mmCIF file of C-alpha atoms in Angstrom:
data_model
loop_
_atom_site.group_PDB
_atom_site.id
_atom_site.type_symbol
_atom_site.label_atom_id
_atom_site.label_comp_id
_atom_site.label_asym_id
_atom_site.label_seq_id
_atom_site.Cartn_x
_atom_site.Cartn_y
_atom_site.Cartn_z
ATOM 1 C CA MET A 1 53.741 -25.421 -78.360
ATOM 2 C CA THR A 2 52.193 -28.545 -76.868
ATOM 3 C CA VAL A 3 49.174 -30.554 -77.845
ATOM 4 C CA GLU A 4 47.393 -29.001 -74.868
ATOM 5 C CA GLU A 5 48.022 -25.497 -76.274
ATOM 6 C CA ILE A 6 46.754 -26.246 -79.784
ATOM 7 C CA PRO A 7 42.968 -26.525 -80.115
ATOM 8 C CA ALA A 8 42.053 -29.951 -81.429
ATOM 9 C CA VAL A 9 38.416 -30.246 -82.497
ATOM 10 C CA HIS A 10 36.452 -33.382 -83.392
ATOM 11 C CA LEU A 11 33.707 -32.535 -85.892
ATOM 12 C CA CYS A 12 31.037 -34.992 -86.916
ATOM 13 C CA GLY A 13 27.448 -35.279 -88.083
ATOM 14 C CA THR A 14 25.672 -33.569 -90.971
ATOM 15 C CA PRO A 15 27.526 -30.853 -92.886
ATOM 16 C CA TYR A 16 25.597 -28.167 -91.021
ATOM 17 C CA GLU A 17 26.308 -29.823 -87.644
ATOM 18 C CA ILE A 18 30.018 -30.073 -88.501
ATOM 19 C CA GLY A 19 29.968 -26.362 -89.267
ATOM 20 C CA VAL A 20 28.197 -25.388 -86.049
ATOM 21 C CA GLN A 21 30.643 -27.464 -84.000
ATOM 22 C CA HIS A 22 33.547 -25.775 -85.855
ATOM 23 C CA GLY A 23 32.156 -22.275 -85.314
ATOM 24 C CA SER A 24 31.270 -22.700 -81.656
ATOM 25 C CA SER A 25 34.456 -24.554 -80.673
ATOM 26 C CA LEU A 26 36.774 -22.097 -82.435
ATOM 27 C CA LYS A 27 34.754 -18.901 -82.058
ATOM 28 C CA ARG A 28 37.553 -16.877 -80.475
ATOM 29 C CA GLN A 29 40.024 -17.919 -83.184
ATOM 30 C CA ILE A 30 37.571 -17.225 -86.020
ATOM 31 C CA LEU A 31 36.843 -13.736 -84.719
ATOM 32 C CA SER A 32 40.593 -13.119 -84.504
ATOM 33 C CA GLN A 33 41.063 -14.397 -88.070
ATOM 34 C CA LEU A 34 38.387 -12.011 -89.323
ATOM 35 C CA ASP A 35 40.188 -9.113 -87.634
ATOM 36 C CA ILE A 36 43.524 -10.182 -89.140
ATOM 37 C CA TYR A 37 42.125 -10.533 -92.673
ATOM 38 C CA ARG A 38 40.200 -7.277 -92.520
ATOM 39 C CA GLU A 39 43.483 -5.553 -91.816
ATOM 40 C CA LEU A 40 45.366 -7.541 -94.474
ATOM 41 C CA PHE A 41 42.836 -6.782 -97.173
ATOM 42 C CA HIS A 42 42.971 -3.118 -96.230
ATOM 43 C CA GLN A 43 46.745 -2.893 -96.110
ATOM 44 C CA ASN A 44 47.702 -5.063 -99.086
ATOM 45 C CA CYS A 45 44.756 -4.815 -101.435
ATOM 46 C CA LYS A 46 43.217 -1.439 -100.423
ATOM 47 C CA PHE A 47 39.870 -3.277 -100.075
ATOM 48 C CA THR A 48 37.276 -2.315 -97.555
ATOM 49 C CA TRP A 49 35.557 -5.280 -95.869
ATOM 50 C CA SER A 50 32.402 -4.344 -97.780
ATOM 51 C CA GLN A 51 34.332 -4.788 -101.049
ATOM 52 C CA VAL A 52 35.659 -8.134 -99.826
ATOM 53 C CA LEU A 53 32.134 -9.300 -99.061
ATOM 54 C CA ASP A 54 31.024 -8.229 -102.542
ATOM 55 C CA VAL A 55 33.480 -10.749 -104.027
ATOM 56 C CA ALA A 56 32.452 -13.364 -101.473
ATOM 57 C CA ARG A 57 28.858 -12.847 -102.630
ATOM 58 C CA GLU A 58 29.955 -13.854 -106.172
ATOM 59 C CA PHE A 59 31.387 -17.133 -104.819
ATOM 60 C CA GLU A 60 28.260 -17.971 -102.814
ATOM 61 C CA PRO A 61 26.157 -19.462 -105.691
ATOM 62 C CA THR A 62 29.242 -21.273 -107.022
ATOM 63 C CA ILE A 63 29.846 -23.027 -103.713
ATOM 64 C CA SER A 64 26.147 -23.840 -103.358
ATOM 65 C CA LYS A 65 26.096 -25.407 -106.818
ATOM 66 C CA LEU A 66 29.441 -27.246 -106.918
ATOM 67 C CA ALA A 67 29.860 -28.195 -103.246
ATOM 68 C CA PRO A 68 26.445 -27.916 -101.547
ATOM 69 C CA HIS A 69 27.550 -29.826 -98.446
ATOM 70 C CA LEU A 70 30.395 -27.367 -97.910
ATOM 71 C CA SER A 71 27.966 -24.501 -98.428
ATOM 72 C CA GLU A 72 25.925 -25.977 -95.562
ATOM 73 C CA GLU A 73 29.056 -26.395 -93.471
ATOM 74 C CA ILE A 74 30.003 -22.747 -94.025
ATOM 75 C CA ARG A 75 26.507 -21.709 -92.984
ATOM 76 C CA GLY A 76 26.927 -23.815 -89.855
ATOM 77 C CA ILE A 77 30.263 -22.155 -89.038
ATOM 78 C CA ALA A 78 28.641 -18.725 -89.206
ATOM 79 C CA ASP A 79 25.746 -19.843 -86.996
ATOM 80 C CA GLY A 80 28.165 -21.544 -84.604
ATOM 81 C CA VAL A 81 30.182 -18.376 -84.125
ATOM 82 C CA ASP A 82 26.854 -16.751 -83.103
ATOM 83 C CA GLN A 83 28.334 -13.285 -83.051
ATOM 84 C CA GLY A 84 26.420 -10.244 -84.203
ATOM 85 C CA GLY A 85 27.762 -9.035 -87.515
ATOM 86 C CA VAL A 86 29.355 -12.365 -88.528
ATOM 87 C CA GLY A 87 27.441 -13.984 -91.384
ATOM 88 C CA VAL A 88 27.863 -16.506 -94.164
ATOM 89 C CA LEU A 89 29.657 -14.004 -96.438
ATOM 90 C CA ASP A 90 32.305 -13.382 -93.750
ATOM 91 C CA ILE A 91 33.074 -17.106 -93.613
ATOM 92 C CA ILE A 92 33.071 -17.396 -97.407
ATOM 93 C CA ALA A 93 35.577 -14.503 -97.441
ATOM 94 C CA LEU A 94 37.913 -16.487 -95.188
ATOM 95 C CA ASN A 95 37.585 -19.556 -97.420
ATOM 96 C CA ALA A 96 38.174 -17.515 -100.605
ATOM 97 C CA ARG A 97 40.818 -15.233 -99.118
ATOM 98 C CA SER A 98 43.479 -16.382 -101.624
ATOM 99 C CA GLU A 99 41.182 -15.633 -104.610
ATOM 100 C CA ILE A 100 39.806 -12.329 -103.350
ATOM 101 C CA ALA A 101 43.355 -11.006 -102.755
ATOM 102 C CA LEU A 102 44.101 -11.416 -106.473
ATOM 103 C CA GLY A 103 47.633 -12.575 -105.717
ATOM 104 C CA LYS A 104 48.546 -9.483 -103.689
ATOM 105 C CA TRP A 105 49.687 -11.542 -100.712
ATOM 106 C CA ASP A 106 53.031 -13.239 -100.323
ATOM 107 C CA ASP A 107 52.611 -16.469 -98.448
ATOM 108 C CA GLY A 108 55.451 -18.795 -99.392
ATOM 109 C CA CYS A 109 55.691 -22.520 -98.599
ATOM 110 C CA THR A 110 57.955 -25.456 -99.480
ATOM 111 C CA SER A 111 56.505 -28.919 -100.023
ATOM 112 C CA VAL A 112 58.133 -32.299 -100.674
ATOM 113 C CA ALA A 113 56.783 -35.668 -101.754
ATOM 114 C CA TRP A 114 59.107 -38.677 -101.680
ATOM 115 C CA THR A 115 58.023 -42.050 -103.033
ATOM 116 C CA LEU A 116 59.932 -45.040 -101.693
ATOM 117 C CA PRO A 117 59.383 -48.746 -102.436
ATOM 118 C CA LEU A 118 57.563 -49.346 -99.132
ATOM 119 C CA LYS A 119 56.205 -45.936 -98.149
ATOM 120 C CA GLN A 120 55.176 -42.498 -99.334
ATOM 121 C CA ILE A 121 56.200 -39.309 -97.521
ATOM 122 C CA LEU A 122 54.385 -35.991 -97.974
ATOM 123 C CA ALA A 123 55.632 -32.927 -96.116
ATOM 124 C CA GLN A 124 55.541 -29.144 -95.988
ATOM 125 C CA ASN A 125 56.613 -26.001 -94.198
ATOM 126 C CA TRP A 126 53.706 -23.562 -94.150
ATOM 127 C CA ASP A 127 54.777 -19.903 -94.104
ATOM 128 C CA TRP A 128 52.418 -17.081 -93.387
ATOM 129 C CA ARG A 129 51.754 -14.031 -91.222
ATOM 130 C CA SER A 130 53.086 -14.470 -87.691
ATOM 131 C CA ASP A 131 49.856 -13.321 -86.062
ATOM 132 C CA VAL A 132 47.908 -16.164 -87.718
ATOM 133 C CA GLY A 133 50.016 -18.702 -85.848
ATOM 134 C CA LYS A 134 48.229 -18.171 -82.551
ATOM 135 C CA ASN A 135 44.914 -19.179 -84.153
ATOM 136 C CA LEU A 136 45.906 -22.446 -85.853
ATOM 137 C CA ALA A 137 44.030 -25.605 -84.858
ATOM 138 C CA ILE A 138 43.838 -29.332 -85.622
ATOM 139 C CA ALA A 139 40.560 -30.697 -86.965
ATOM 140 C CA HIS A 140 39.373 -34.320 -87.109
ATOM 141 C CA ILE A 141 36.309 -34.594 -89.346
ATOM 142 C CA GLN A 142 34.031 -37.612 -89.555
ATOM 143 C CA GLN A 143 31.393 -37.746 -92.312
ATOM 144 C CA THR A 144 29.084 -40.598 -93.228
ATOM 145 C CA GLY A 145 30.367 -42.549 -96.222
ATOM 146 C CA LYS A 146 33.678 -40.640 -96.447
ATOM 147 C CA PRO A 147 37.178 -41.140 -95.045
ATOM 148 C CA ASP A 148 38.029 -39.527 -91.729
ATOM 149 C CA ILE A 149 40.097 -36.367 -92.199
ATOM 150 C CA TRP A 150 42.817 -34.818 -90.097
ATOM 151 C CA MET A 151 43.977 -31.282 -91.001
ATOM 152 C CA VAL A 152 45.895 -28.332 -89.619
ATOM 153 C CA ILE A 153 43.411 -25.521 -90.244
ATOM 154 C CA GLU A 154 42.958 -21.815 -90.142
ATOM 155 C CA PRO A 155 39.751 -21.615 -88.095
ATOM 156 C CA GLY A 156 36.743 -20.705 -90.206
ATOM 157 C CA ILE A 157 38.204 -22.396 -93.304
ATOM 158 C CA VAL A 158 36.797 -25.803 -94.272
ATOM 159 C CA GLY A 159 39.928 -27.221 -95.941
ATOM 160 C CA LYS A 160 43.686 -27.053 -95.473
ATOM 161 C CA ILE A 161 46.775 -29.232 -95.263
ATOM 162 C CA GLY A 162 46.423 -32.811 -93.987
ATOM 163 C CA PHE A 163 45.437 -36.386 -94.749
ATOM 164 C CA ASN A 164 42.605 -38.898 -94.494
ATOM 165 C CA SER A 165 42.045 -42.462 -93.301
ATOM 166 C CA ALA A 166 42.437 -43.725 -96.870
ATOM 167 C CA SER A 167 46.047 -42.443 -96.887
ATOM 168 C CA VAL A 168 45.444 -39.516 -99.197
ATOM 169 C CA GLY A 169 47.254 -36.346 -98.212
ATOM 170 C CA VAL A 170 47.523 -32.782 -99.536
ATOM 171 C CA CYS A 171 49.933 -29.868 -99.272
ATOM 172 C CA LEU A 172 49.517 -26.379 -100.734
ATOM 173 C CA ASN A 173 51.771 -23.842 -102.477
ATOM 174 C CA ALA A 174 50.341 -20.435 -103.229
ATOM 175 C CA ILE A 175 50.880 -19.081 -106.774
ATOM 176 C CA ARG A 176 50.477 -15.466 -107.868
ATOM 177 C CA ALA A 177 48.932 -15.452 -111.328
ATOM 178 C CA ARG A 178 45.927 -14.302 -113.296
ATOM 179 C CA PRO A 179 43.118 -14.868 -114.125
ATOM 180 C CA ILE A 180 40.696 -15.878 -111.373
ATOM 181 C CA SER A 181 37.129 -17.057 -111.783
ATOM 182 C CA THR A 182 34.275 -16.818 -109.274
ATOM 183 C CA THR A 183 32.453 -19.540 -111.195
ATOM 184 C CA LEU A 184 34.920 -22.151 -109.879
ATOM 185 C CA LEU A 185 35.695 -23.286 -106.340
ATOM 186 C CA PRO A 186 38.324 -21.570 -104.148
ATOM 187 C CA ILE A 187 41.432 -23.606 -103.494
ATOM 188 C CA HIS A 188 40.726 -24.268 -99.801
ATOM 189 C CA LEU A 189 37.463 -25.999 -100.723
ATOM 190 C CA LEU A 190 39.295 -28.110 -103.321
ATOM 191 C CA LEU A 191 41.792 -29.183 -100.653
ATOM 192 C CA ARG A 192 38.885 -30.414 -98.535
ATOM 193 C CA LEU A 193 37.216 -32.154 -101.449
ATOM 194 C CA ALA A 194 40.476 -33.881 -102.348
ATOM 195 C CA LEU A 195 40.587 -35.314 -98.838
ATOM 196 C CA GLU A 196 37.085 -36.721 -99.281
ATOM 197 C CA ASN A 197 38.491 -39.076 -101.938
ATOM 198 C CA THR A 198 40.173 -42.467 -101.487
ATOM 199 C CA SER A 199 42.989 -42.082 -104.008
ATOM 200 C CA VAL A 200 45.027 -39.506 -105.888
ATOM 201 C CA ASP A 201 43.374 -40.556 -109.157
ATOM 202 C CA SER A 202 39.857 -40.133 -107.809
ATOM 203 C CA ALA A 203 40.756 -36.745 -106.295
ATOM 204 C CA ILE A 204 42.121 -35.537 -109.637
ATOM 205 C CA ALA A 205 38.996 -36.791 -111.438
ATOM 206 C CA HIS A 206 36.833 -35.007 -108.861
ATOM 207 C CA ILE A 207 38.693 -31.704 -109.339
ATOM 208 C CA GLU A 208 38.508 -32.029 -113.125
ATOM 209 C CA LYS A 209 34.715 -32.743 -112.953
ATOM 210 C CA LEU A 210 34.306 -29.489 -111.029
ATOM 211 C CA GLY A 211 36.186 -27.551 -113.720
ATOM 212 C CA GLY A 212 39.404 -26.925 -111.797
ATOM 213 C CA ALA A 213 40.378 -24.131 -109.406
ATOM 214 C CA SER A 214 39.199 -20.524 -109.292
ATOM 215 C CA SER A 215 42.760 -19.297 -108.897
ATOM 216 C CA SER A 216 46.262 -20.518 -109.746
ATOM 217 C CA GLN A 217 47.543 -22.777 -106.982
ATOM 218 C CA HIS A 218 49.598 -25.914 -106.519
ATOM 219 C CA ILE A 219 48.348 -28.948 -104.609
ATOM 220 C CA LEU A 220 50.939 -31.612 -103.858
ATOM 221 C CA ILE A 221 48.882 -34.738 -103.360
ATOM 222 C CA ALA A 222 49.953 -38.302 -102.517
ATOM 223 C CA ASP A 223 48.657 -41.743 -101.534
ATOM 224 C CA THR A 224 50.298 -45.111 -101.003
ATOM 225 C CA ASN A 225 50.877 -45.447 -104.759
ATOM 226 C CA GLY A 226 52.781 -42.198 -105.292
ATOM 227 C CA SER A 227 52.442 -38.433 -105.680
ATOM 228 C CA ARG A 228 51.416 -35.829 -108.222
ATOM 229 C CA GLY A 229 51.873 -32.082 -108.316
ATOM 230 C CA LEU A 230 48.671 -30.387 -109.434
ATOM 231 C CA GLU A 231 49.443 -27.003 -110.994
ATOM 232 C CA LEU A 232 45.860 -25.809 -111.126
ATOM 233 C CA SER A 233 44.354 -22.710 -112.720
ATOM 234 C CA PRO A 234 40.985 -21.458 -114.026
ATOM 235 C CA VAL A 235 42.217 -22.053 -117.569
ATOM 236 C CA GLY A 236 43.579 -25.582 -117.113
ATOM 237 C CA GLY A 237 45.922 -27.645 -115.050
ATOM 238 C CA VAL A 238 49.225 -29.448 -115.522
ATOM 239 C CA TYR A 239 50.037 -32.498 -113.439
ATOM 240 C CA LEU A 240 53.647 -33.098 -112.426
ATOM 241 C CA ARG A 241 55.257 -36.452 -111.666
ATOM 242 C CA PRO A 242 58.177 -37.227 -109.345
ATOM 243 C CA ASP A 243 61.695 -37.441 -110.747
ATOM 244 C CA GLN A 244 63.525 -40.723 -111.347
ATOM 245 C CA ASP A 245 64.299 -40.959 -107.595
ATOM 246 C CA GLY A 246 60.650 -40.514 -106.602
ATOM 247 C CA ILE A 247 61.190 -36.941 -105.365
ATOM 248 C CA LEU A 248 58.832 -34.042 -106.138
ATOM 249 C CA VAL A 249 59.609 -30.614 -104.616
ATOM 250 C CA HIS A 250 57.458 -27.521 -105.150
ATOM 251 C CA THR A 251 57.552 -23.900 -103.999
ATOM 252 C CA ASN A 252 55.637 -20.776 -105.052
ATOM 253 C CA HIS A 253 55.931 -20.682 -108.850
ATOM 254 C CA PHE A 254 54.610 -22.939 -111.587
ATOM 255 C CA LEU A 255 57.136 -25.294 -113.134
ATOM 256 C CA GLU A 256 55.221 -26.414 -116.205
ATOM 257 C CA ASN A 257 51.829 -24.674 -116.293
ATOM 258 C CA LYS A 258 52.320 -21.869 -118.863
ATOM 259 C CA ARG A 259 48.631 -21.132 -119.414
ATOM 260 C CA VAL A 260 48.465 -18.184 -117.009
ATOM 261 C CA ASP A 261 50.003 -14.753 -116.583
ATOM 262 C CA GLU A 262 52.501 -15.358 -113.785
ATOM 263 C CA PRO A 263 54.942 -12.560 -112.942
ATOM 264 C CA GLN A 264 57.813 -13.408 -110.618
ATOM 265 C CA TRP A 265 56.794 -12.408 -107.111
ATOM 266 C CA LEU A 266 58.774 -14.278 -104.457
ATOM 267 C CA SER A 267 62.461 -14.017 -105.325
ATOM 268 C CA GLY A 268 63.230 -16.841 -102.916
ATOM 269 C CA SER A 269 60.937 -19.343 -104.564
ATOM 270 C CA PRO A 270 63.377 -20.615 -107.237
ATOM 271 C CA PHE A 271 66.124 -20.811 -104.670
ATOM 272 C CA ARG A 272 64.011 -22.844 -102.220
ATOM 273 C CA LEU A 273 63.002 -25.185 -105.073
ATOM 274 C CA GLU A 274 66.607 -25.986 -106.026
ATOM 275 C CA ARG A 275 67.748 -26.034 -102.396
ATOM 276 C CA GLY A 276 64.990 -28.489 -101.453
ATOM 277 C CA ARG A 277 65.906 -30.766 -104.328
ATOM 278 C CA ALA A 278 69.590 -30.632 -103.458
ATOM 279 C CA LEU A 279 69.028 -31.412 -99.795
ATOM 280 C CA CYS A 280 66.858 -34.424 -100.643
ATOM 281 C CA LYS A 281 69.472 -35.699 -103.086
ATOM 282 C CA ALA A 282 72.194 -35.243 -100.469
ATOM 283 C CA ILE A 283 70.211 -37.386 -97.994
ATOM 284 C CA GLN A 284 69.727 -40.070 -100.627
ATOM 285 C CA SER A 285 73.413 -40.029 -101.509
ATOM 286 C CA GLU A 286 74.592 -40.252 -97.909
ATOM 287 C CA ILE A 287 72.169 -42.926 -96.747
ATOM 288 C CA GLY A 288 71.893 -44.941 -99.917
ATOM 289 C CA ILE A 289 68.733 -45.946 -101.729
ATOM 290 C CA GLU A 290 68.652 -49.355 -100.079
ATOM 291 C CA LYS A 291 68.426 -47.869 -96.557
ATOM 292 C CA LEU A 292 66.000 -45.008 -97.250
ATOM 293 C CA ASN A 293 62.926 -47.060 -96.439
ATOM 294 C CA GLU A 294 64.033 -47.664 -92.858
ATOM 295 C CA THR A 295 65.917 -44.388 -92.282
ATOM 296 C CA LEU A 296 63.893 -41.607 -93.925
ATOM 297 C CA ASP A 297 61.415 -40.245 -91.433
ATOM 298 C CA ALA A 298 59.918 -37.024 -90.084
ATOM 299 C CA THR A 299 62.857 -36.282 -87.750
ATOM 300 C CA LEU A 300 65.414 -36.596 -90.492
ATOM 301 C CA LEU A 301 63.373 -34.371 -92.864
ATOM 302 C CA ARG A 302 62.881 -31.725 -90.178
ATOM 303 C CA ASN A 303 66.570 -31.728 -89.352
ATOM 304 C CA ARG A 304 68.009 -31.870 -92.837
ATOM 305 C CA VAL A 305 65.466 -30.166 -95.100
ATOM 306 C CA PHE A 306 62.790 -28.146 -93.372
ATOM 307 C CA SER A 307 65.046 -26.442 -90.822
ATOM 308 C CA ASP A 308 67.352 -25.123 -93.567
ATOM 309 C CA THR A 309 68.031 -21.367 -93.291
ATOM 310 C CA GLU A 310 70.174 -20.851 -96.396
ATOM 311 C CA ASN A 311 69.118 -17.619 -98.153
ATOM 312 C CA SER A 312 67.333 -16.411 -94.998
ATOM 313 C CA PRO A 313 64.891 -14.752 -94.566
ATOM 314 C CA GLN A 314 63.512 -16.351 -97.775
ATOM 315 C CA ALA A 315 64.697 -19.763 -96.803
ATOM 316 C CA ILE A 316 62.924 -23.125 -96.604
ATOM 317 C CA CYS A 317 62.638 -22.316 -92.876
ATOM 318 C CA CYS A 318 61.336 -18.794 -93.276
ATOM 319 C CA SER A 319 62.019 -15.906 -90.882
ATOM 320 C CA PRO A 320 60.632 -12.338 -90.775
ATOM 321 C CA ASP A 321 62.525 -9.896 -93.025
ATOM 322 C CA PRO A 322 63.717 -6.955 -90.886
ATOM 323 C CA ASP A 323 64.418 -4.853 -93.987
ATOM 324 C CA ARG A 324 60.975 -5.217 -95.505
ATOM 325 C CA VAL A 325 59.079 -1.996 -96.204
ATOM 326 C CA PRO A 326 56.361 -1.771 -95.075
ATOM 327 C CA PRO A 327 57.297 -4.091 -92.184
ATOM 328 C CA VAL A 328 55.529 -7.459 -92.441
ATOM 329 C CA SER A 329 56.223 -10.480 -90.274
ATOM 330 C CA ILE A 330 56.066 -13.710 -92.337
ATOM 331 C CA GLU A 331 57.620 -16.899 -91.055
ATOM 332 C CA THR A 332 57.253 -20.681 -90.929
ATOM 333 C CA LEU A 333 54.198 -21.368 -88.740
ATOM 334 C CA PHE A 334 54.152 -25.159 -88.832
ATOM 335 C CA ASN A 335 55.748 -28.205 -90.365
ATOM 336 C CA ILE A 336 53.918 -31.418 -91.179
ATOM 337 C CA VAL A 337 55.347 -34.750 -92.317
ATOM 338 C CA MET A 338 52.820 -37.427 -93.381
ATOM 339 C CA VAL A 339 53.664 -41.100 -93.942
ATOM 340 C CA PHE A 340 51.539 -43.561 -95.961
ATOM 341 C CA GLU A 341 52.298 -47.293 -96.076
ATOM 342 C CA ARG A 342 50.283 -50.087 -97.584
ATOM 343 C CA GLY A 343 48.525 -52.108 -94.926
ATOM 344 C CA LYS A 344 49.175 -49.580 -92.184
ATOM 345 C CA GLU A 345 47.257 -46.661 -90.765
ATOM 346 C CA PRO A 346 48.360 -43.266 -92.088
ATOM 347 C CA ARG A 347 50.183 -41.024 -89.660
ATOM 348 C CA ALA A 348 51.737 -37.591 -89.396
ATOM 349 C CA GLU A 349 53.964 -35.482 -87.189
ATOM 350 C CA VAL A 350 53.277 -31.753 -86.779
ATOM 351 C CA VAL A 351 55.484 -29.129 -85.165
ATOM 352 C CA PHE A 352 53.927 -25.672 -84.663
ATOM 353 C CA GLY A 353 56.486 -22.943 -85.127
ATOM 354 C CA LYS A 354 59.818 -23.616 -86.785
ATOM 355 C CA PRO A 355 60.792 -27.276 -87.283
ATOM 356 C CA LEU A 356 63.746 -27.231 -84.873
ATOM 357 C CA THR A 357 62.112 -25.313 -82.068
ATOM 358 C CA LYS A 358 61.587 -27.034 -78.711
ATOM 359 C CA ASN A 359 57.873 -27.193 -79.420
ATOM 360 C CA GLU A 360 56.315 -30.606 -78.943
ATOM 361 C CA VAL A 361 55.974 -32.980 -81.862
ATOM 362 C CA ILE A 362 52.225 -33.655 -82.212
ATOM 363 C CA HIS A 363 51.344 -37.063 -83.597
ATOM 364 C CA LEU A 364 48.251 -37.480 -85.803
ATOM 365 C CA PRO A 365 45.834 -39.087 -85.393
ATOM 366 C CA ILE A 366 45.794 -37.864 -81.796
ATOM 367 C CA ALA A 367 45.339 -40.838 -79.493
#
């Protein structure tokens, strides 16, 4: 896919204006997302859309209280869509889709942070339902008094994977665990709020001030000073640090947070974790620590780590499982590699589809 085929929206103004621009620019994609998630909730959770909206209604006062500007933005998205039958609760349902599903979905992702003496790399394969891929978009958000934000988004959702002009970036790994709490913010809102901060430390402090996450999730966050793995839950978080080589890999199970009830759900998650670590160590061994600063880049990571198909279909580069019953098509929908260097503008490369497809490499910020 080329940059011309991927919607790229520039959103600016008040929170409500940002939402209206989002909703009107990506109306077709948002309506498609609502259709997809209605079906997913019905198939996987046995929820009617009315039941989904009942849970969304519980989140509404929480969002208004803890993130009032995002509440306004969500209202703007609904108004921007301007489609009969689409209201604020429908957009909240998209933003809280991970929490409402109660861990009954199986989106797997692999994320890597690598701290080098002169630069920080933050990267991820995002794996999810194939039919969501056609709706993905790039958003550039400008807000008064806050860093500019660039994200790959699911239209209708205010936060996702990306970075800001202060060189803070976030990746996400879904975790299946209980409990959840509708008195805390959904993870996609926390991703957005993290990107409104100017450092990893201030983002962590912001999340802690809000009480944490409404569901168990992992945010891999980095800035020019390093990375942390935030294993968040409604009952407390655990923050991981990179290993002695500056490498931090995460997949879809908690490594140290033992405060929640977390049954094993994706059998490929432990394999991808160890495989990702091993591939990074192999690169380091072959190139040498002294040359990593000049050699380690997005192309090398796509070729050597994120295109890996060992243990397919539950590989780092995920493919649909033909033997799955009932049949569900889950695969890698995009890869992003972000680079942060002191004294330089942050940058990223995004490939929609699998990392080694012939799809165009999209450079962010888009010139």
